[in-house]
Amino acid sequence: MDCKRQVITVHVGQAGVQMGNAVWNLYGMEHGIGRDGCLTAESAADAACPAEHSTFYKETVAGKYIPRMVMVDLEPTVIDQIRSGPDRGLYHPDQLISGKEDAANNFARGYHTEGREYLHHVMEGLRLFAESSEGVQGFIVFHSMGGGTGSGMTSLVSEGLRQDYPKKSNLEVLVYPAPKVSTAVVEPYNALLVSHKTLDTTDCAFMVDNEAIYDISAGKLGVDRPMYHNLNRIISQVVSSITASLRFPGTLNVDINEFQTNLVPFPRVHFPLLSYAPFASVQRSAHQRPPILDNKEYANDKYIACCMLYRGDVVSKDINQAIQQIRVTIRVTKGLKFVEWCPTGFKVGINCRPPVAAMSPDDELVGGGRAVCMMSNTTAIASAWTRLCEKFDLMFRKRAFIHWYESEGMEKEDFVVARENIEVLRYDYKELMMPCASTKTSAMPIDKAATGARAPTELSGRGQSNFLQGDFEPPVIREI
């Protein structure tokens, strides 16, 4: 394997830090690195499929391995738990950055006031890791969209990464606000503002939904009362599958740059959905073998591209048969739909390292001998933006809670511009579903969408009065 493939990770806010702790615990088990940063005894899996530690770990002079990552939270509680927890020997003290006052679920506090004071410390930590690397390939940012730190501070970090490392890939793993369950009243404001700020600075964003993971944990794994550590365990398993090709050898390895090359047809349309199989509990795994194919269909939406990342005892022949079965399904039943202008559709990666069997004796998720993670760019994600815009509009009509953002340096015009930008993103997804004939006749507007240069004023729609209804083609908007 090429050792010049270092990836630096940033964990922002409470959700990002807790996801990061679960991810690094799983990485440690897969790489044979203990909680003190020292290598453990080599396992049979290590001998059969040796790991490349330098991708995500930096080796010190003393022979210990420390993660190439920075954790930051404006509120000290979560970071202090790591400083005093069982993983305190794994991290360098300078990697753990915490403030004294939290962002109070306020994007403006994370972006304009509190978060800006700590941006220098974060960028300095990232710079030290970048300079000690043989070749940084990219950055992965973990955060939530609904919190103040996860939204505001992430926007600052993303802008700083784009400014200091413009040629490096910038990926995100973000927790999207759940459709029904909410942890903060002002979630729609924060989520829409961070989406607007990072739309042009992020290359690819993988979205996860707490409510969907709750259903998986309760339905598939049989957990009676799922807690956040149960959800983070599932997220860590999916993230491990995404990065497995960077850490272990395989017959078809997938680079970070290949994700965006194959999944992102236009710069703004970079929100793939994540799917993973199998989710098998301890009881079920003893009586069943996971299939090669377990696909998901969206009734009225179309796939743009899919990236299938297999790991474990899977051979190319089985994968080709599974993909061929999908193509037959498309041709015969018309159930699984792809856009007409993307005929190929599939990117495949094969990695020899199987998932970790279990992280602890009470771990409800069993790795098994094989697994697959599918990253699919689909127009179905447009419904998530529609829901977010509807919730935003309901509050912004009354200017509810706006004064908290104005007191931290924001203006009403910032909300209007952000809302316009996300509406243009919704319109971009509508254009992707147009048939080829329509695409040819309207080639110029689509080309402008692809370059990200289109302004909302260039679009024609039904009129300004329908702006807050959630279903229109955006017109000229001056004031909501």
Short mmCIF file of C-alpha atoms in Angstrom, two decimals:
data_model
loop_
_atom_site.label_atom_id
_atom_site.label_comp_id
_atom_site.label_asym_id
_atom_site.label_seq_id
_atom_site.Cartn_x
_atom_site.Cartn_y
_atom_site.Cartn_z
CA MET A 1 0.00 0.00 0.00
CA ASP A 2 1.10 3.58 -0.62
CA CYS A 3 1.92 5.14 2.75
CA LYS A 4 1.43 8.69 1.49
CA ARG A 5 -2.30 8.67 2.10
CA GLN A 6 -2.67 10.44 5.43
CA VAL A 7 -6.11 11.64 6.47
CA ILE A 8 -6.67 14.17 9.26
CA THR A 9 -9.94 14.13 11.19
CA VAL A 10 -11.73 16.98 12.99
CA HIS A 11 -14.46 16.41 15.57
CA VAL A 12 -16.58 19.48 16.33
CA GLY A 13 -19.20 19.85 19.05
CA GLN A 14 -20.68 17.30 21.42
CA ALA A 15 -22.03 15.03 18.70
CA GLY A 16 -18.79 15.17 16.71
CA VAL A 17 -16.64 14.39 19.77
CA GLN A 18 -18.82 11.48 20.89
CA MET A 19 -18.89 10.03 17.36
CA GLY A 20 -15.13 10.48 17.22
CA ASN A 21 -14.57 8.62 20.46
CA ALA A 22 -16.54 5.62 19.13
CA VAL A 23 -14.76 5.75 15.76
CA TRP A 24 -11.28 5.80 17.28
CA ASN A 25 -12.12 2.95 19.65
CA LEU A 26 -13.11 0.86 16.62
CA TYR A 27 -10.03 1.96 14.66
CA GLY A 28 -7.88 0.89 17.62
CA MET A 29 -9.41 -2.59 17.65
CA GLU A 30 -8.97 -2.98 13.89
CA HIS A 31 -5.36 -1.77 13.97
CA GLY A 32 -4.37 -3.55 17.17
CA ILE A 33 -3.65 -0.29 19.00
CA GLY A 34 -4.59 -0.17 22.67
CA ARG A 35 -6.06 2.69 24.66
CA ASP A 36 -2.57 3.72 25.70
CA GLY A 37 -1.44 4.07 22.07
CA CYS A 38 0.78 0.97 22.11
CA LEU A 39 0.49 -1.95 19.70
CA THR A 40 -1.17 -5.06 21.09
CA ALA A 41 -0.44 -8.66 20.16
CA GLU A 42 -0.90 -9.41 16.47
CA SER A 43 -4.12 -11.25 15.69
CA ALA A 44 -4.89 -13.70 12.90
CA ALA A 45 -6.68 -10.94 10.97
CA ASP A 46 -3.59 -8.71 11.22
CA ALA A 47 -1.40 -11.46 9.81
CA ALA A 48 -3.77 -12.16 6.91
CA CYS A 49 -4.52 -8.50 6.15
CA PRO A 50 -1.90 -6.15 7.65
CA ALA A 51 -2.97 -2.62 8.50
CA GLU A 52 -1.35 0.60 7.34
CA HIS A 53 -1.17 2.54 10.63
CA SER A 54 0.24 5.77 9.20
CA THR A 55 -2.99 6.67 7.39
CA PHE A 56 -4.84 7.71 10.54
CA TYR A 57 -2.14 7.41 13.23
CA LYS A 58 1.14 9.22 13.83
CA GLU A 59 3.98 7.26 15.39
CA THR A 60 5.88 9.08 18.13
CA VAL A 61 9.57 8.75 19.05
CA ALA A 62 8.57 6.53 21.98
CA GLY A 63 6.87 4.08 19.62
CA LYS A 64 3.30 5.04 20.54
CA TYR A 65 0.58 5.84 18.03
CA ILE A 66 -1.61 8.92 18.39
CA PRO A 67 -4.62 9.63 16.15
CA ARG A 68 -4.26 12.31 13.48
CA MET A 69 -7.23 14.28 14.74
CA VAL A 70 -8.38 17.33 16.68
CA MET A 71 -11.42 17.46 18.96
CA VAL A 72 -13.01 20.81 19.78
CA ASP A 73 -16.08 21.76 21.79
CA LEU A 74 -16.96 25.15 23.21
CA GLU A 75 -18.44 23.44 26.27
CA PRO A 76 -15.88 21.55 28.41
CA THR A 77 -17.96 18.65 29.78
CA VAL A 78 -17.58 16.12 26.94
CA ILE A 79 -13.88 16.87 26.38
CA ASP A 80 -13.22 16.61 30.14
CA GLN A 81 -14.82 13.16 30.15
CA ILE A 82 -12.26 12.06 27.54
CA ARG A 83 -9.40 13.71 29.45
CA SER A 84 -10.28 11.73 32.56
CA GLY A 85 -11.62 8.59 30.84
CA PRO A 86 -9.99 5.30 29.84
CA ASP A 87 -8.82 6.76 26.48
CA ARG A 88 -6.85 9.63 28.00
CA GLY A 89 -3.54 7.89 27.21
CA LEU A 90 -4.37 7.71 23.50
CA TYR A 91 -4.66 11.44 22.80
CA HIS A 92 -2.14 14.24 23.10
CA PRO A 93 -3.40 17.04 25.41
CA ASP A 94 -3.12 19.62 22.62
CA GLN A 95 -5.54 17.57 20.49
CA LEU A 96 -8.38 18.16 22.95
CA ILE A 97 -9.60 21.76 22.75
CA SER A 98 -12.45 22.97 24.95
CA GLY A 99 -13.88 26.37 25.77
CA LYS A 100 -15.46 27.76 28.90
CA GLU A 101 -18.86 28.76 27.50
CA ASP A 102 -20.97 26.72 25.10
CA ALA A 103 -22.65 28.06 21.98
CA ALA A 104 -26.14 27.64 23.53
CA ASN A 105 -27.57 26.09 20.33
CA ASN A 106 -26.85 29.39 18.60
CA PHE A 107 -25.13 29.33 15.21
CA ALA A 108 -24.07 32.96 15.65
CA ARG A 109 -22.22 32.21 18.90
CA GLY A 110 -20.31 29.40 17.27
CA TYR A 111 -19.53 31.37 14.12
CA HIS A 112 -19.15 35.02 15.15
CA THR A 113 -18.23 35.22 18.84
CA GLU A 114 -17.30 32.20 20.97
CA GLY A 115 -16.11 29.89 18.20
CA ARG A 116 -13.85 32.44 16.52
CA GLU A 117 -11.68 32.67 19.64
CA TYR A 118 -10.70 29.00 19.34
CA LEU A 119 -10.34 28.76 15.55
CA HIS A 120 -6.62 29.53 15.73
CA HIS A 121 -6.02 26.63 18.13
CA VAL A 122 -7.87 24.22 15.84
CA MET A 123 -6.06 25.31 12.68
CA GLU A 124 -2.70 25.21 14.48
CA GLY A 125 -3.33 21.63 15.58
CA LEU A 126 -4.27 20.66 12.04
CA ARG A 127 -1.19 22.41 10.66
CA LEU A 128 1.12 20.43 12.96
CA PHE A 129 -0.37 17.13 11.75
CA ALA A 130 -0.25 18.26 8.12
CA GLU A 131 3.43 19.23 8.34
CA SER A 132 4.37 15.94 9.97
CA SER A 133 2.61 13.92 7.25
CA GLU A 134 4.27 12.67 4.09
CA GLY A 135 1.24 13.63 2.03
CA VAL A 136 -2.16 14.70 3.33
CA GLN A 137 -4.92 13.42 1.14
CA GLY A 138 -7.83 15.14 2.83
CA PHE A 139 -9.81 15.98 5.93
CA ILE A 140 -12.90 14.40 7.48
CA VAL A 141 -15.08 16.59 9.73
CA PHE A 142 -17.57 15.05 12.17
CA HIS A 143 -20.35 17.31 13.49
CA SER A 144 -24.07 17.80 13.93
CA MET A 145 -26.13 20.37 12.07
CA GLY A 146 -28.50 21.30 14.88
CA GLY A 147 -26.12 22.41 17.63
CA GLY A 148 -24.48 25.79 18.03
CA THR A 149 -20.89 24.52 18.02
CA GLY A 150 -21.60 21.80 15.46
CA SER A 151 -23.04 24.34 13.04
CA GLY A 152 -21.23 27.62 13.70
CA MET A 153 -17.78 26.32 14.61
CA THR A 154 -17.88 23.79 11.76
CA SER A 155 -18.53 26.61 9.29
CA LEU A 156 -15.41 28.40 10.53
CA VAL A 157 -13.27 25.26 10.38
CA SER A 158 -14.53 24.38 6.89
CA GLU A 159 -13.72 27.87 5.61
CA GLY A 160 -10.28 27.68 7.21
CA LEU A 161 -9.55 24.31 5.60
CA ARG A 162 -10.61 25.57 2.19
CA GLN A 163 -8.40 28.65 2.57
CA ASP A 164 -5.28 26.89 3.91
CA TYR A 165 -5.58 23.60 1.98
CA PRO A 166 -7.51 24.41 -1.21
CA LYS A 167 -6.30 21.32 -3.11
CA LYS A 168 -7.16 18.78 -0.41
CA SER A 169 -10.44 16.89 -0.17
CA ASN A 170 -12.83 18.05 2.54
CA LEU A 171 -15.36 15.40 3.59
CA GLU A 172 -18.05 15.61 6.27
CA VAL A 173 -19.93 13.07 8.37
CA LEU A 174 -22.85 15.01 9.78
CA VAL A 175 -25.90 14.29 11.92
CA TYR A 176 -28.92 15.70 10.11
CA PRO A 177 -31.95 16.87 12.16
CA ALA A 178 -34.41 14.00 12.53
CA PRO A 179 -37.82 14.41 10.85
CA LYS A 180 -39.81 13.97 14.09
CA VAL A 181 -37.41 13.99 17.04
CA SER A 182 -35.70 17.29 17.81
CA THR A 183 -33.05 18.14 20.40
CA ALA A 184 -33.33 21.93 20.03
CA VAL A 185 -36.08 24.36 19.03
CA VAL A 186 -33.79 26.36 16.73
CA GLU A 187 -32.44 23.31 14.87
CA PRO A 188 -33.90 24.45 11.51
CA TYR A 189 -32.09 27.79 11.76
CA ASN A 190 -28.72 26.22 12.63
CA ALA A 191 -29.00 23.42 10.06
CA LEU A 192 -29.93 25.73 7.21
CA LEU A 193 -27.22 28.27 8.08
CA VAL A 194 -24.43 25.67 8.27
CA SER A 195 -25.65 24.07 5.02
CA HIS A 196 -25.40 27.46 3.34
CA LYS A 197 -21.95 28.21 4.73
CA THR A 198 -20.39 24.84 3.89
CA LEU A 199 -22.08 24.23 0.53
CA ASP A 200 -19.14 25.65 -1.41
CA THR A 201 -16.34 24.58 0.97
CA THR A 202 -17.18 20.88 1.35
CA ASP A 203 -16.49 18.33 -1.38
CA CYS A 204 -18.69 15.50 -0.09
CA ALA A 205 -21.03 15.25 2.93
CA PHE A 206 -22.34 11.95 4.30
CA MET A 207 -25.58 12.49 6.19
CA VAL A 208 -26.84 10.32 9.05
CA ASP A 209 -30.17 10.64 10.82
CA ASN A 210 -30.53 9.83 14.52
CA GLU A 211 -34.14 8.74 14.15
CA ALA A 212 -33.29 6.20 11.45
CA ILE A 213 -30.40 4.86 13.52
CA TYR A 214 -32.74 4.55 16.51
CA ASP A 215 -35.01 2.36 14.37
CA ILE A 216 -32.06 0.21 13.26
CA SER A 217 -30.80 -0.21 16.81
CA ALA A 218 -34.23 -1.14 18.17
CA GLY A 219 -35.56 -3.14 15.20
CA LYS A 220 -32.49 -4.86 13.74
CA LEU A 221 -30.29 -5.22 16.82
CA GLY A 222 -32.96 -5.71 19.47
CA VAL A 223 -31.83 -2.91 21.81
CA ASP A 224 -34.74 -2.07 24.10
CA ARG A 225 -33.71 1.51 24.89
CA PRO A 226 -31.04 2.76 22.48
CA MET A 227 -28.64 5.31 23.94
CA TYR A 228 -26.23 7.62 22.14
CA HIS A 229 -23.37 5.15 22.56
CA ASN A 230 -25.48 2.55 20.70
CA LEU A 231 -26.04 4.99 17.84
CA ASN A 232 -22.38 6.00 17.73
CA ARG A 233 -21.39 2.33 17.55
CA ILE A 234 -23.43 1.95 14.35
CA ILE A 235 -22.02 5.16 12.87
CA SER A 236 -18.46 4.04 13.69
CA GLN A 237 -19.00 0.75 11.86
CA VAL A 238 -20.17 2.57 8.73
CA VAL A 239 -17.30 5.09 8.85
CA SER A 240 -14.85 2.20 9.30
CA SER A 241 -16.16 0.61 6.09
CA ILE A 242 -15.77 3.91 4.21
CA THR A 243 -12.13 4.29 5.27
CA ALA A 244 -11.17 0.57 5.18
CA SER A 245 -9.63 0.90 1.72
CA LEU A 246 -7.27 3.55 3.05
CA ARG A 247 -6.11 1.37 5.95
CA PHE A 248 -6.07 -2.21 4.64
CA PRO A 249 -5.09 -3.86 1.35
CA GLY A 250 -7.69 -5.15 -1.07
CA THR A 251 -8.26 -6.24 -4.64
CA LEU A 252 -10.10 -3.00 -5.46
CA ASN A 253 -9.18 -0.15 -3.16
CA VAL A 254 -11.13 3.11 -3.25
CA ASP A 255 -9.34 6.38 -2.65
CA ILE A 256 -10.86 9.41 -0.91
CA ASN A 257 -10.66 11.34 -4.17
CA GLU A 258 -12.52 8.53 -5.92
CA PHE A 259 -15.55 9.08 -3.67
CA GLN A 260 -16.20 12.54 -5.02
CA THR A 261 -15.08 11.65 -8.55
CA ASN A 262 -17.69 8.90 -8.83
CA LEU A 263 -20.45 10.24 -6.56
CA VAL A 264 -20.54 14.00 -7.17
CA PRO A 265 -21.72 14.89 -10.69
CA PHE A 266 -21.85 18.63 -9.92
CA PRO A 267 -20.08 20.49 -7.08
CA ARG A 268 -23.25 21.45 -5.21
CA VAL A 269 -24.89 18.01 -5.42
CA HIS A 270 -22.59 16.29 -2.92
CA PHE A 271 -24.86 14.68 -0.31
CA PRO A 272 -24.71 10.87 -0.67
CA LEU A 273 -26.87 8.62 1.49
CA LEU A 274 -25.23 5.84 3.51
CA SER A 275 -26.50 2.26 3.65
CA TYR A 276 -24.92 -0.66 5.47
CA ALA A 277 -25.56 -4.39 5.64
CA PRO A 278 -25.77 -6.61 7.51
CA PHE A 279 -27.01 -5.27 10.83
CA ALA A 280 -26.94 -8.55 12.74
CA SER A 281 -27.35 -9.00 16.48
CA VAL A 282 -25.59 -11.70 18.46
CA GLN A 283 -28.67 -13.96 18.44
CA ARG A 284 -29.37 -13.63 14.70
CA SER A 285 -25.79 -13.91 13.49
CA ALA A 286 -25.50 -17.45 14.85
CA HIS A 287 -28.34 -18.65 12.61
CA GLN A 288 -27.99 -16.74 9.33
CA ARG A 289 -25.44 -15.75 6.74
CA PRO A 290 -25.60 -12.25 5.28
CA PRO A 291 -26.53 -11.99 1.57
CA ILE A 292 -24.44 -10.29 -1.08
CA LEU A 293 -27.38 -8.15 -2.21
CA ASP A 294 -29.76 -6.19 0.01
CA ASN A 295 -30.91 -3.12 -1.87
CA LYS A 296 -33.26 -0.25 -1.01
CA GLU A 297 -35.71 1.31 -3.43
CA TYR A 298 -37.09 4.84 -3.41
CA ALA A 299 -40.51 5.02 -5.02
CA ASN A 300 -40.46 8.34 -6.85
CA ASP A 301 -36.76 9.20 -6.87
CA LYS A 302 -33.75 8.29 -8.94
CA TYR A 303 -30.20 7.22 -8.23
CA ILE A 304 -27.38 9.25 -9.73
CA ALA A 305 -24.46 7.01 -8.77
CA CYS A 306 -23.67 4.26 -6.25
CA CYS A 307 -20.40 3.27 -4.62
CA MET A 308 -20.43 -0.26 -3.15
CA LEU A 309 -17.67 -0.93 -0.63
CA TYR A 310 -17.40 -4.64 0.19
CA ARG A 311 -15.15 -6.03 2.90
CA GLY A 312 -14.42 -9.54 4.15
CA ASP A 313 -14.80 -12.89 2.38
CA VAL A 314 -16.37 -11.52 -0.80
CA VAL A 315 -15.15 -12.34 -4.32
CA SER A 316 -15.61 -10.36 -7.51
CA LYS A 317 -17.80 -13.01 -9.08
CA ASP A 318 -20.46 -12.71 -6.37
CA ILE A 319 -20.40 -8.92 -6.60
CA ASN A 320 -20.80 -8.96 -10.36
CA GLN A 321 -23.77 -11.30 -10.05
CA ALA A 322 -25.37 -9.03 -7.46
CA ILE A 323 -24.94 -5.93 -9.62
CA GLN A 324 -26.23 -7.83 -12.64
CA GLN A 325 -29.30 -8.75 -10.61
CA ILE A 326 -29.82 -5.07 -9.84
CA ARG A 327 -29.56 -4.21 -13.54
CA VAL A 328 -32.15 -6.89 -14.37
CA THR A 329 -34.42 -5.41 -11.71
CA ILE A 330 -34.05 -1.99 -13.32
CA ARG A 331 -34.80 -3.32 -16.79
CA VAL A 332 -37.71 -5.65 -15.91
CA THR A 333 -39.56 -4.20 -12.92
CA LYS A 334 -38.57 -0.54 -13.29
CA GLY A 335 -38.42 -0.47 -9.48
CA LEU A 336 -34.87 0.80 -9.05
CA LYS A 337 -34.44 3.94 -11.13
CA PHE A 338 -31.28 5.68 -12.31
CA VAL A 339 -31.08 9.03 -14.03
CA GLU A 340 -30.96 8.66 -17.80
CA TRP A 341 -27.74 10.61 -18.26
CA CYS A 342 -25.61 8.34 -16.01
CA PRO A 343 -25.56 4.90 -17.69
CA THR A 344 -22.78 3.24 -15.66
CA GLY A 345 -24.09 3.82 -12.16
CA PHE A 346 -21.84 1.64 -9.96
CA LYS A 347 -18.40 1.99 -8.42
CA VAL A 348 -17.13 -1.07 -6.51
CA GLY A 349 -14.48 -1.45 -3.83
CA ILE A 350 -13.29 -4.76 -2.33
CA ASN A 351 -11.29 -4.95 0.89
CA CYS A 352 -9.95 -8.13 2.47
CA ARG A 353 -10.36 -7.07 6.12
CA PRO A 354 -13.69 -8.21 7.65
CA PRO A 355 -15.51 -6.06 10.24
CA VAL A 356 -14.56 -6.40 13.90
CA ALA A 357 -16.58 -9.18 15.51
CA ALA A 358 -17.41 -7.25 18.70
CA MET A 359 -15.90 -4.29 20.53
CA SER A 360 -16.92 -5.48 23.99
CA PRO A 361 -18.79 -8.40 25.62
CA ASP A 362 -22.01 -6.35 25.71
CA ASP A 363 -21.67 -5.11 22.11
CA GLU A 364 -24.98 -5.60 20.31
CA LEU A 365 -23.52 -5.31 16.78
CA VAL A 366 -21.71 -8.35 15.42
CA GLY A 367 -19.35 -7.73 12.52
CA GLY A 368 -19.56 -11.09 10.79
CA GLY A 369 -17.35 -12.33 8.01
CA ARG A 370 -18.52 -9.88 5.34
CA ALA A 371 -20.21 -6.50 5.04
CA VAL A 372 -21.04 -3.86 2.45
CA CYS A 373 -21.45 -0.11 2.71
CA MET A 374 -23.28 1.65 -0.11
CA MET A 375 -22.89 5.36 -0.71
CA SER A 376 -25.58 6.49 -3.11
CA ASN A 377 -26.14 9.94 -4.51
CA THR A 378 -29.89 10.05 -5.04
CA THR A 379 -32.52 12.68 -5.61
CA ALA A 380 -34.39 11.34 -2.56
CA ILE A 381 -32.24 13.60 -0.37
CA ALA A 382 -34.16 16.58 -1.76
CA SER A 383 -37.07 15.67 0.52
CA ALA A 384 -34.80 16.29 3.53
CA TRP A 385 -34.08 19.82 2.31
CA THR A 386 -37.79 20.34 1.73
CA ARG A 387 -38.61 19.38 5.32
CA LEU A 388 -35.86 21.61 6.63
CA CYS A 389 -37.07 24.59 4.58
CA GLU A 390 -40.66 24.11 5.76
CA LYS A 391 -39.63 24.15 9.42
CA PHE A 392 -37.40 27.15 8.82
CA ASP A 393 -40.20 29.05 7.10
CA LEU A 394 -42.70 28.43 9.90
CA MET A 395 -40.45 30.11 12.44
CA PHE A 396 -38.98 32.80 10.23
CA ARG A 397 -42.41 34.08 9.17
CA LYS A 398 -42.87 35.25 12.76
CA ARG A 399 -39.18 36.20 13.16
CA ALA A 400 -39.16 33.85 16.16
CA PHE A 401 -35.86 33.59 18.08
CA ILE A 402 -34.13 35.87 15.57
CA HIS A 403 -33.09 38.38 18.25
CA TRP A 404 -30.71 35.82 19.80
CA TYR A 405 -28.84 35.60 16.53
CA GLU A 406 -28.89 39.37 15.97
CA SER A 407 -27.39 39.96 19.41
CA GLU A 408 -24.36 37.88 18.37
CA GLY A 409 -23.67 39.83 15.16
CA MET A 410 -26.03 38.38 12.54
CA GLU A 411 -28.67 40.20 10.48
CA LYS A 412 -31.99 39.16 8.99
CA GLU A 413 -30.47 39.38 5.53
CA ASP A 414 -28.14 36.49 6.44
CA PHE A 415 -31.18 34.26 6.94
CA VAL A 416 -32.71 35.36 3.65
CA VAL A 417 -29.52 34.67 1.68
CA ALA A 418 -29.11 31.25 3.31
CA ARG A 419 -32.73 30.33 2.58
CA GLU A 420 -32.30 31.39 -1.06
CA ASN A 421 -29.18 29.25 -1.44
CA ILE A 422 -30.85 26.10 -0.11
CA GLU A 423 -33.88 26.71 -2.33
CA VAL A 424 -31.53 26.87 -5.32
CA LEU A 425 -30.07 23.55 -4.14
CA ARG A 426 -33.57 22.04 -4.16
CA TYR A 427 -34.05 23.36 -7.67
CA ASP A 428 -30.73 21.73 -8.68
CA TYR A 429 -32.09 18.35 -7.60
CA LYS A 430 -35.26 18.94 -9.62
CA GLU A 431 -33.14 19.61 -12.71
CA LEU A 432 -31.28 16.32 -12.23
CA MET A 433 -34.52 14.38 -12.61
CA MET A 434 -35.35 15.96 -15.96
CA PRO A 435 -35.25 13.56 -18.94
CA CYS A 436 -32.47 13.83 -21.47
CA ALA A 437 -34.59 15.76 -24.00
CA SER A 438 -35.35 18.47 -21.48
CA THR A 439 -31.72 18.51 -20.41
CA LYS A 440 -30.57 19.27 -23.95
CA THR A 441 -32.98 22.14 -24.42
CA SER A 442 -32.02 23.74 -21.11
CA ALA A 443 -28.31 23.03 -21.18
CA MET A 444 -27.21 26.52 -20.20
CA PRO A 445 -29.06 26.78 -16.82
CA ILE A 446 -27.85 23.30 -15.82
CA ASP A 447 -24.28 24.20 -16.73
CA LYS A 448 -24.52 27.24 -14.48
CA ALA A 449 -25.79 25.04 -11.68
CA ALA A 450 -22.86 22.73 -12.20
CA THR A 451 -20.32 25.50 -11.77
CA GLY A 452 -22.13 26.91 -8.75
CA ALA A 453 -22.17 30.33 -10.41
CA ARG A 454 -25.90 30.64 -10.85
CA ALA A 455 -27.52 33.39 -8.86
CA PRO A 456 -31.09 33.07 -7.57
CA THR A 457 -32.03 36.14 -9.59
CA GLU A 458 -31.44 34.24 -12.85
CA LEU A 459 -34.25 31.80 -12.19
CA SER A 460 -37.87 32.20 -13.06
CA GLY A 461 -40.67 30.90 -10.86
CA ARG A 462 -44.24 31.30 -9.77
CA GLY A 463 -43.73 34.44 -7.80
CA GLN A 464 -42.40 35.73 -4.53
CA SER A 465 -45.61 35.01 -2.64
CA ASN A 466 -44.98 31.25 -2.82
CA PHE A 467 -41.50 31.41 -1.32
CA LEU A 468 -42.50 30.15 2.10
CA GLN A 469 -44.75 27.39 0.78
CA GLY A 470 -41.82 25.04 0.15
CA ASP A 471 -42.57 24.01 -3.45
CA PHE A 472 -41.55 26.48 -6.11
CA GLU A 473 -38.83 27.35 -8.56
CA PRO A 474 -36.98 30.23 -6.90
CA PRO A 475 -37.64 33.74 -8.21
CA VAL A 476 -36.03 37.05 -7.31
CA ILE A 477 -36.29 37.33 -3.51
CA ARG A 478 -35.62 40.52 -1.66
CA GLU A 479 -37.40 40.02 1.64
CA ILE A 480 -39.25 37.14 3.28
#
